[in-house]
């Protein structure tokens, strides 16, 4: 199991822990004092010239027809997008959930401007979300499609063609309401271990409150999956993520649960795989109850550990990770985003998909949060704009969605960040409930340099899920773990994007899923580098 998680505090940080605002610092250190812990975190800063505000333009009007995620109560949640390259042209394509509307596969035909065309993949009803994954290790990306009904797994055949293999792979055919997914490769396994999160049991006559369904863990048995193993109890998950949270070489499964339906007994969960069990107070895993929606993870502090953002109704909770515990950041960091940043609707916000990415390529991870009322919940904001929080040199975050043009007030759900036209800038896709899909092209100017790293292996786990890519410049070290899961019903499988500010080169090394540590290698800006495990 690796190191145990120590109990982390549930109170806000003391006033003395507020961050320094020394704008001139290239490397900023802050001391955070908790009731049982004092740690020093190094925040990566870049000595680049001041950059202009980010700017985006919506290119969804190039679609042959608008796309909406629609439906009644069974589609209040979900509404995801899978971002991946299905025809090997280095341009990410989009598979988008439709709810009661058919799903759509959009082929990327972008030039300097973003443009997408409909594909011939059969349209599927009742889709809540999707995640790209190479299940059978052939190098062609497959699709795990989540549904309010039996889930479907489609094997990629190349050229954006797919063949359903749910029965062939022995996936569960039960009629459940799936809202979360994650995957990892366990040691010695050829096929990935799959975690499937099922929401409310809609067939229970005593529901919906207190009737959370059972979650599944699927382990391979040769070239198909064995009988599902219950991750019990389940507390109505809306996101889950396998990650090596302690950098011990052992992934664990974090599950974020919607307390709207689990009422009294549930909480956030962390599961070990060997033995298979949920951590509890004896392990130092505290009880944390939030209206859990989405999970985003990335090393923000520069200590190499994956920090975590949990979206919710009200506060969006960013927690720093020192390898032994997660501790909520001070309010002054600027990430709680608990109310709309514009307009006169002062009620709490509802956060869904969250994702870190370097929007302006300055070497610091920024944060996008998709926002929107569940439907007509009167205690929560109805006009709830998305957030685009840019990280400043001192480690605080500044709201820029309004000036960037992406602060629309639809009922946003799933989303994703990816460079959709190869220009080195991260674009944004947002799936909206009962409102048109948005495809935001990043047209920011005066941005920093960038590069992409695509770790690959042979034989098994081709896309090196679980690999940690470290990038080093004079400004510090960035680290990104390649994972499948998290977000809200949305995932991507594209090269890992790094901003590097004014630097023309950087050094990169990869910690591979088996623990092997590669050598530092010099890489150049403006290039997507494929790195194959020796």
XYZ file of C-alpha atoms in Angstrom:
534
model
C 0.000 0.000 0.000
C 2.991 2.311 0.428
C 2.974 5.083 2.979
C -0.190 5.720 4.909
C -2.017 8.995 4.490
C -1.758 11.135 7.583
C -4.858 12.927 8.763
C -5.146 16.278 7.021
C -6.890 19.279 8.569
C -10.361 20.323 7.534
C -10.010 23.936 8.630
C -8.832 26.814 6.456
C -5.175 27.761 6.645
C -4.189 30.384 9.167
C -3.785 33.992 8.078
C -0.016 33.606 8.505
C -0.016 31.035 5.696
C -1.213 33.449 3.040
C 0.972 33.567 -0.011
C 3.662 36.103 -0.677
C 2.933 38.425 -3.587
C 6.539 39.164 -4.618
C 6.061 39.488 -8.363
C 9.791 39.685 -9.068
C 10.600 36.219 -7.752
C 11.476 33.528 -10.271
C 11.226 30.766 -7.647
C 8.824 31.511 -4.809
C 8.858 29.528 -1.574
C 5.975 29.640 0.865
C 5.629 28.063 4.281
C 2.210 26.583 5.043
C 1.454 25.829 8.671
C -1.272 23.313 9.524
C -2.284 22.101 12.991
C -0.041 19.013 12.684
C 2.202 19.894 9.768
C 4.593 22.553 8.535
C 5.815 22.270 4.957
C 7.675 24.472 2.510
C 6.492 24.408 -1.092
C 8.403 25.680 -4.109
C 6.234 27.401 -6.686
C 7.609 27.535 -10.199
C 7.924 31.034 -11.630
C 9.104 32.202 -15.045
C 10.974 35.424 -15.672
C 9.173 36.166 -18.935
C 7.922 39.552 -20.001
C 4.360 40.449 -19.118
C 1.891 38.589 -21.314
C -1.393 39.790 -22.740
C -4.718 38.484 -21.453
C -5.885 35.164 -22.959
C -8.399 35.385 -25.780
C -10.667 32.743 -27.334
C -13.191 32.529 -30.151
C -15.941 29.898 -30.452
C -15.562 27.769 -33.600
C -18.576 25.500 -32.967
C -20.435 27.436 -35.657
C -18.371 25.514 -38.232
C -20.236 22.294 -37.349
C -22.872 21.039 -39.765
C -25.399 21.286 -36.920
C -25.205 22.314 -33.245
C -24.737 19.592 -30.667
C -26.454 19.516 -27.268
C -26.306 17.170 -24.314
C -30.001 16.775 -23.508
C -32.456 14.783 -21.459
C -34.399 14.621 -18.212
C -33.331 13.578 -14.720
C -31.207 10.679 -16.007
C -28.971 13.232 -17.758
C -28.755 15.973 -15.150
C -25.165 14.741 -14.675
C -22.694 13.555 -17.290
C -22.211 15.198 -20.644
C -18.598 14.399 -21.405
C -16.154 14.570 -24.308
C -13.283 12.258 -25.265
C -10.351 13.962 -26.997
C -7.955 11.751 -28.970
C -6.407 11.286 -32.412
C -8.320 8.487 -34.143
C -6.770 8.809 -37.632
C -3.113 9.419 -36.740
C -2.900 12.871 -38.329
C -1.673 14.571 -35.113
C -4.918 16.543 -34.796
C -7.170 15.540 -31.863
C -10.685 14.387 -32.727
C -13.772 14.598 -30.495
C -16.334 12.044 -29.330
C -19.173 13.873 -27.582
C -21.939 12.535 -25.334
C -25.493 13.436 -26.264
C -27.692 12.058 -23.477
C -31.080 11.552 -25.083
C -29.583 13.011 -28.254
C -27.230 10.797 -30.293
C -23.521 10.968 -29.541
C -21.240 12.415 -32.223
C -17.736 11.723 -33.465
C -16.177 14.870 -34.919
C -13.113 14.563 -37.146
C -10.588 17.357 -36.875
C -10.127 19.149 -40.204
C -8.466 22.245 -38.751
C -6.039 24.529 -40.459
C -5.112 27.814 -38.831
C -8.742 27.960 -37.655
C -10.505 25.096 -35.905
C -12.872 23.043 -38.019
C -14.572 19.682 -37.428
C -16.532 17.333 -39.673
C -19.002 14.561 -38.813
C -17.645 10.999 -38.893
C -19.439 7.820 -39.932
C -19.297 6.120 -36.518
C -22.785 4.833 -35.599
C -24.488 7.291 -33.298
C -25.309 5.988 -29.828
C -28.134 7.047 -27.517
C -28.005 7.434 -23.735
C -24.275 8.324 -23.630
C -23.155 10.184 -20.497
C -19.424 10.355 -21.166
C -16.400 8.715 -22.764
C -12.698 8.082 -22.178
C -10.026 7.167 -24.753
C -7.881 4.150 -23.867
C -5.844 1.501 -25.704
C -7.272 -1.612 -24.060
C -5.803 -4.257 -26.371
C -2.335 -2.715 -26.744
C -2.341 -2.379 -30.516
C -1.505 1.340 -30.641
C -4.959 2.280 -31.960
C -6.971 4.242 -29.397
C -10.196 2.630 -28.219
C -13.245 4.274 -26.629
C -14.859 3.436 -23.301
C -18.377 4.850 -23.663
C -20.354 5.471 -20.468
C -24.134 5.262 -20.662
C -27.339 5.402 -18.693
C -27.716 1.769 -19.651
C -25.169 -0.903 -20.619
C -21.755 0.640 -21.263
C -19.962 0.009 -24.558
C -16.304 -0.437 -25.405
C -15.257 0.230 -28.994
C -11.918 -0.991 -30.318
C -10.132 1.421 -32.635
C -9.422 0.023 -36.104
C -7.573 3.049 -37.485
C -8.842 5.866 -39.701
C -11.519 6.678 -37.077
C -13.239 3.325 -37.561
C -14.403 1.317 -34.545
C -15.788 -2.101 -33.704
C -17.832 -2.723 -30.570
C -16.153 -5.334 -28.372
C -18.192 -5.152 -25.154
C -19.318 -8.781 -25.388
C -15.957 -9.980 -26.707
C -14.199 -8.440 -23.692
C -16.897 -9.607 -21.260
C -17.863 -6.170 -20.001
C -20.880 -6.057 -17.650
C -24.141 -5.772 -19.565
C -26.239 -4.668 -16.582
C -28.477 -1.650 -17.022
C -26.877 0.932 -14.723
C -26.344 4.685 -14.740
C -22.591 5.120 -15.219
C -21.068 8.504 -14.463
C -17.370 7.874 -13.695
C -14.439 5.882 -15.058
C -10.711 5.394 -14.585
C -8.106 2.836 -15.628
C -4.609 1.725 -14.697
C -2.206 -1.067 -15.631
C -1.390 -3.236 -12.637
C 1.978 -4.935 -12.452
C 2.090 -8.124 -14.508
C -1.209 -7.422 -16.289
C -1.437 -7.099 -20.074
C -4.860 -5.454 -20.150
C -5.786 -2.473 -17.961
C -7.760 -2.656 -14.738
C -10.985 -0.675 -15.146
C -12.956 1.171 -12.466
C -16.585 1.928 -13.366
C -18.598 4.336 -11.228
C -22.370 3.870 -11.136
C -24.576 6.670 -9.821
C -28.073 6.393 -8.328
C -29.917 3.049 -8.666
C -32.869 4.338 -10.668
C -34.704 1.018 -10.260
C -34.880 1.291 -6.464
C -38.452 2.318 -5.511
C -37.138 3.984 -2.355
C -34.862 6.340 -4.304
C -33.320 8.496 -5.362
C -31.975 9.627 -1.992
C -29.872 7.031 -0.202
C -29.933 4.606 -3.142
C -26.411 4.895 -4.530
C -25.539 2.013 -6.846
C -22.590 -0.403 -6.756
C -19.302 0.491 -8.451
C -17.288 -2.113 -10.367
C -13.634 -3.045 -10.617
C -12.767 -5.124 -13.698
C -9.523 -7.085 -13.900
C -8.433 -8.922 -17.015
C -8.505 -12.685 -17.333
C -6.346 -13.301 -20.370
C -7.704 -11.260 -23.277
C -11.074 -10.564 -21.672
C -12.352 -9.428 -18.306
C -13.365 -11.570 -15.374
C -16.500 -11.093 -13.304
C -16.829 -7.560 -11.921
C -15.768 -7.038 -8.310
C -17.874 -4.652 -6.235
C -16.264 -1.494 -4.900
C -18.682 -1.512 -2.025
C -19.956 0.709 -0.532
C -20.594 3.091 -3.404
C -21.675 6.665 -2.741
C -22.883 8.022 -6.101
C -19.599 8.889 -7.838
C -19.276 11.652 -10.396
C -15.547 11.180 -11.002
C -12.750 8.764 -10.174
C -9.021 8.760 -10.851
C -6.213 6.226 -10.550
C -2.955 7.978 -9.723
C 0.302 7.264 -7.941
C -0.708 9.796 -5.304
C 2.282 9.114 -3.045
C 4.853 8.543 -5.814
C 5.449 5.121 -4.276
C 4.987 3.169 -7.507
C 1.551 1.995 -6.382
C -1.558 3.623 -7.910
C -4.664 4.119 -5.813
C -8.205 5.033 -6.854
C -9.677 8.303 -5.648
C -13.488 8.599 -5.949
C -15.395 11.872 -5.642
C -19.003 11.323 -4.542
C -22.186 13.378 -4.736
C -23.536 13.766 -1.206
C -26.813 15.008 -2.652
C -27.757 11.311 -2.808
C -25.660 9.442 -0.280
C -27.108 11.535 2.569
C -25.417 10.554 5.853
C -23.119 7.566 5.491
C -20.908 8.416 2.509
C -17.804 10.492 1.925
C -14.898 10.895 -0.477
C -13.010 7.628 -0.976
C -9.510 6.307 -1.647
C -9.136 2.615 -2.598
C -6.005 0.494 -2.579
C -5.751 -2.335 -5.115
C -3.669 -4.832 -3.150
C -5.465 -5.543 -0.925
C -8.642 -4.149 -2.474
C -10.197 -1.949 0.183
C -11.191 1.622 0.970
C -8.923 3.566 3.305
C -10.472 4.718 6.572
C -9.593 6.658 9.706
C -7.172 3.944 10.830
C -5.145 4.668 7.689
C -5.230 8.391 8.334
C -7.853 8.921 5.615
C -10.295 11.476 7.067
C -14.008 11.783 6.450
C -14.589 14.457 3.813
C -18.100 15.182 2.562
C -18.610 17.439 -0.460
C -20.980 17.537 -3.400
C -18.226 15.848 -5.395
C -18.362 16.496 -9.142
C -14.950 16.405 -10.825
C -11.296 15.672 -10.113
C -8.304 17.454 -11.645
C -4.740 16.580 -10.690
C -1.304 18.018 -11.388
C 1.812 19.007 -9.462
C 1.264 22.712 -8.725
C 3.770 23.267 -5.921
C 6.854 21.863 -7.645
C 7.462 19.097 -5.085
C 6.731 16.339 -7.635
C 3.526 15.222 -5.906
C 0.141 15.360 -7.672
C -2.043 18.019 -6.100
C -5.810 17.724 -6.501
C -8.752 19.994 -7.333
C -12.221 18.751 -6.353
C -15.190 20.568 -7.859
C -18.405 20.876 -5.911
C -21.492 22.967 -5.229
C -20.018 26.034 -3.589
C -16.282 25.841 -2.921
C -13.972 24.296 -5.500
C -11.389 22.696 -3.227
C -7.711 22.746 -4.252
C -5.534 20.604 -1.988
C -1.764 20.442 -1.912
C -0.158 17.030 -1.491
C 3.094 16.484 0.379
C 3.028 12.719 -0.200
C 1.468 11.931 3.151
C -1.607 14.107 3.258
C -3.770 16.459 1.226
C -4.285 19.894 2.781
C -6.767 22.514 1.506
C -5.120 25.722 0.331
C -5.751 29.134 1.794
C -8.650 31.130 0.379
C -6.140 33.767 -0.787
C -4.789 31.353 -3.419
C -7.863 32.283 -5.490
C -9.122 28.868 -6.584
C -12.274 28.418 -4.502
C -14.396 30.100 -7.201
C -17.415 29.637 -4.969
C -19.708 32.241 -6.594
C -20.148 33.660 -10.114
C -17.413 36.183 -10.883
C -19.807 38.368 -12.857
C -23.459 39.376 -12.767
C -25.747 39.862 -9.772
C -26.482 36.201 -8.980
C -24.703 35.828 -5.663
C -25.733 32.242 -4.969
C -23.082 29.485 -4.799
C -21.624 28.066 -8.010
C -21.790 24.461 -9.240
C -18.463 23.169 -10.558
C -18.235 20.153 -12.901
C -15.237 19.347 -15.109
C -11.923 20.797 -13.937
C -8.591 20.549 -15.739
C -5.101 22.005 -15.367
C -3.193 23.231 -18.418
C -0.786 26.021 -19.319
C -3.028 28.367 -21.294
C -0.391 31.044 -21.967
C 2.693 28.771 -22.008
C 4.445 30.662 -19.221
C 5.505 27.470 -17.407
C 2.757 27.590 -14.783
C -0.320 25.365 -14.763
C -3.608 27.245 -15.072
C -7.077 25.905 -14.231
C -10.328 25.689 -16.208
C -13.605 24.866 -14.420
C -16.875 24.167 -16.255
C -19.824 25.570 -14.295
C -23.600 25.298 -14.463
C -26.719 24.689 -12.379
C -27.826 21.040 -12.242
C -31.200 22.123 -13.607
C -33.341 24.487 -11.535
C -31.798 24.143 -8.068
C -32.983 27.375 -6.400
C -30.225 27.605 -3.806
C -27.498 27.736 -6.462
C -26.576 30.235 -9.138
C -28.539 29.963 -12.375
C -26.233 32.225 -14.413
C -22.956 30.535 -13.536
C -20.015 31.359 -15.835
C -17.093 29.009 -16.408
C -13.788 29.887 -14.744
C -10.378 30.318 -16.357
C -7.928 30.823 -13.504
C -4.427 31.826 -14.601
C -1.614 31.107 -12.186
C 0.535 34.083 -11.294
C 4.246 34.075 -10.403
C 3.474 33.987 -6.685
C 1.300 30.869 -6.993
C -2.025 32.656 -6.678
C -4.677 32.442 -9.413
C -6.503 35.239 -11.248
C -9.899 34.937 -12.951
C -9.669 35.635 -16.703
C -12.700 33.873 -18.237
C -14.512 37.165 -18.778
C -11.733 38.934 -20.676
C -10.921 35.674 -22.486
C -14.494 35.489 -23.815
C -15.326 32.032 -22.467
C -17.375 32.976 -19.392
C -20.679 31.838 -20.854
C -23.506 30.948 -18.470
C -24.905 27.750 -19.989
C -25.254 24.582 -17.901
C -21.718 23.361 -18.668
C -20.800 19.761 -17.825
C -17.833 17.910 -19.342
C -14.933 19.651 -21.029
C -11.339 19.258 -22.134
C -8.147 21.183 -22.887
C -6.066 20.257 -25.941
C -4.132 21.889 -28.765
C -6.661 21.177 -31.496
C -4.872 22.750 -34.468
C -1.203 22.215 -33.607
C -0.344 25.871 -33.056
C 1.035 25.307 -29.563
C -1.905 26.868 -27.712
C -4.385 24.895 -25.619
C -7.955 25.169 -26.878
C -11.078 24.353 -24.835
C -14.085 22.138 -25.595
C -17.188 22.525 -23.392
C -20.243 20.250 -23.480
C -23.381 22.037 -22.335
C -26.661 20.601 -21.122
C -29.575 21.827 -23.261
C -27.287 24.387 -24.922
C -24.894 24.123 -27.878
C -21.441 22.588 -27.660
C -18.639 25.166 -27.513
C -15.242 24.747 -29.204
C -13.044 27.610 -28.034
C -9.960 28.366 -30.140
C -7.109 29.964 -28.216
C -6.088 33.083 -30.152
C -3.960 34.594 -27.381
C -0.903 36.615 -28.365
C 2.442 37.212 -26.634
C 2.455 33.695 -25.197
C 5.499 31.652 -24.193
C 7.169 28.735 -25.916
C 5.858 25.177 -25.647
C 6.591 21.551 -26.376
C 4.788 18.227 -26.093
C 5.968 14.885 -24.765
C 4.292 11.633 -25.821
C 5.658 8.668 -23.792
C 5.213 5.261 -25.429
C 6.021 1.630 -24.616
C 5.920 -1.659 -26.486
C 4.016 -4.890 -25.826
C 1.675 -3.617 -23.084
C 0.349 -0.251 -21.890
C 1.437 1.323 -25.166
C 0.606 4.894 -24.122
C 2.488 4.508 -20.813
C -0.434 5.237 -18.500
C 1.071 5.990 -15.095
C 4.283 7.460 -16.519
C 5.451 10.715 -14.932
C 7.078 13.205 -17.287
C 9.395 15.710 -15.635
C 10.508 18.840 -17.509
C 13.347 21.003 -16.218
C 14.453 24.541 -17.060
C 16.275 27.198 -15.058
C 12.876 28.139 -13.616
C 12.246 24.776 -11.955
C 10.778 21.354 -12.632
C 7.285 20.616 -13.928
C 5.791 17.129 -13.584
C 2.734 15.613 -15.289
C 1.466 12.076 -14.785
C -0.312 10.478 -17.750
C -3.615 9.160 -16.403
C -7.024 7.971 -17.586
C -9.940 9.243 -15.541
C -10.844 12.277 -13.474
C -12.576 15.296 -14.948
C -16.325 14.893 -15.227
C -17.278 12.136 -17.685
C -14.494 13.477 -19.940
C -10.958 12.441 -20.751
C -8.186 12.882 -23.289
C -5.303 10.812 -24.599
C -3.009 13.268 -26.367
C 0.669 14.255 -25.959
C 1.406 16.039 -22.674
C 1.640 19.805 -23.158
C 4.245 21.960 -21.380
C 4.683 25.709 -21.522
C 8.311 26.808 -21.064
C 8.134 30.610 -21.159
C 11.058 32.239 -22.948
C 13.175 29.084 -23.068
C 14.073 27.537 -26.435
C 15.001 24.163 -24.943
C 14.307 22.152 -21.821
C 15.463 18.914 -20.258
C 13.027 16.016 -19.949
C 13.095 12.675 -18.214
C 10.406 10.035 -17.779
C 9.662 7.885 -14.764
C 8.093 4.882 -16.485
C 5.145 2.896 -15.091
C 7.475 0.080 -13.981
C 9.520 2.564 -11.927
C 12.464 2.831 -14.323
C 13.854 6.372 -14.370
C 15.086 7.679 -17.701
C 18.031 9.989 -18.264
C 17.587 13.720 -18.670
C 17.462 14.611 -22.374
C 17.448 18.012 -24.068
C 14.322 18.740 -26.126
C 13.423 21.700 -28.298
C 10.494 24.084 -28.163
C 7.704 23.951 -30.723
C 7.917 20.179 -31.277
C 5.908 17.146 -30.199
C 8.490 14.623 -28.993
C 7.644 10.903 -28.897
C 9.674 9.150 -26.221
C 9.872 5.358 -26.400
C 10.906 3.415 -23.320
C 14.375 1.913 -23.862
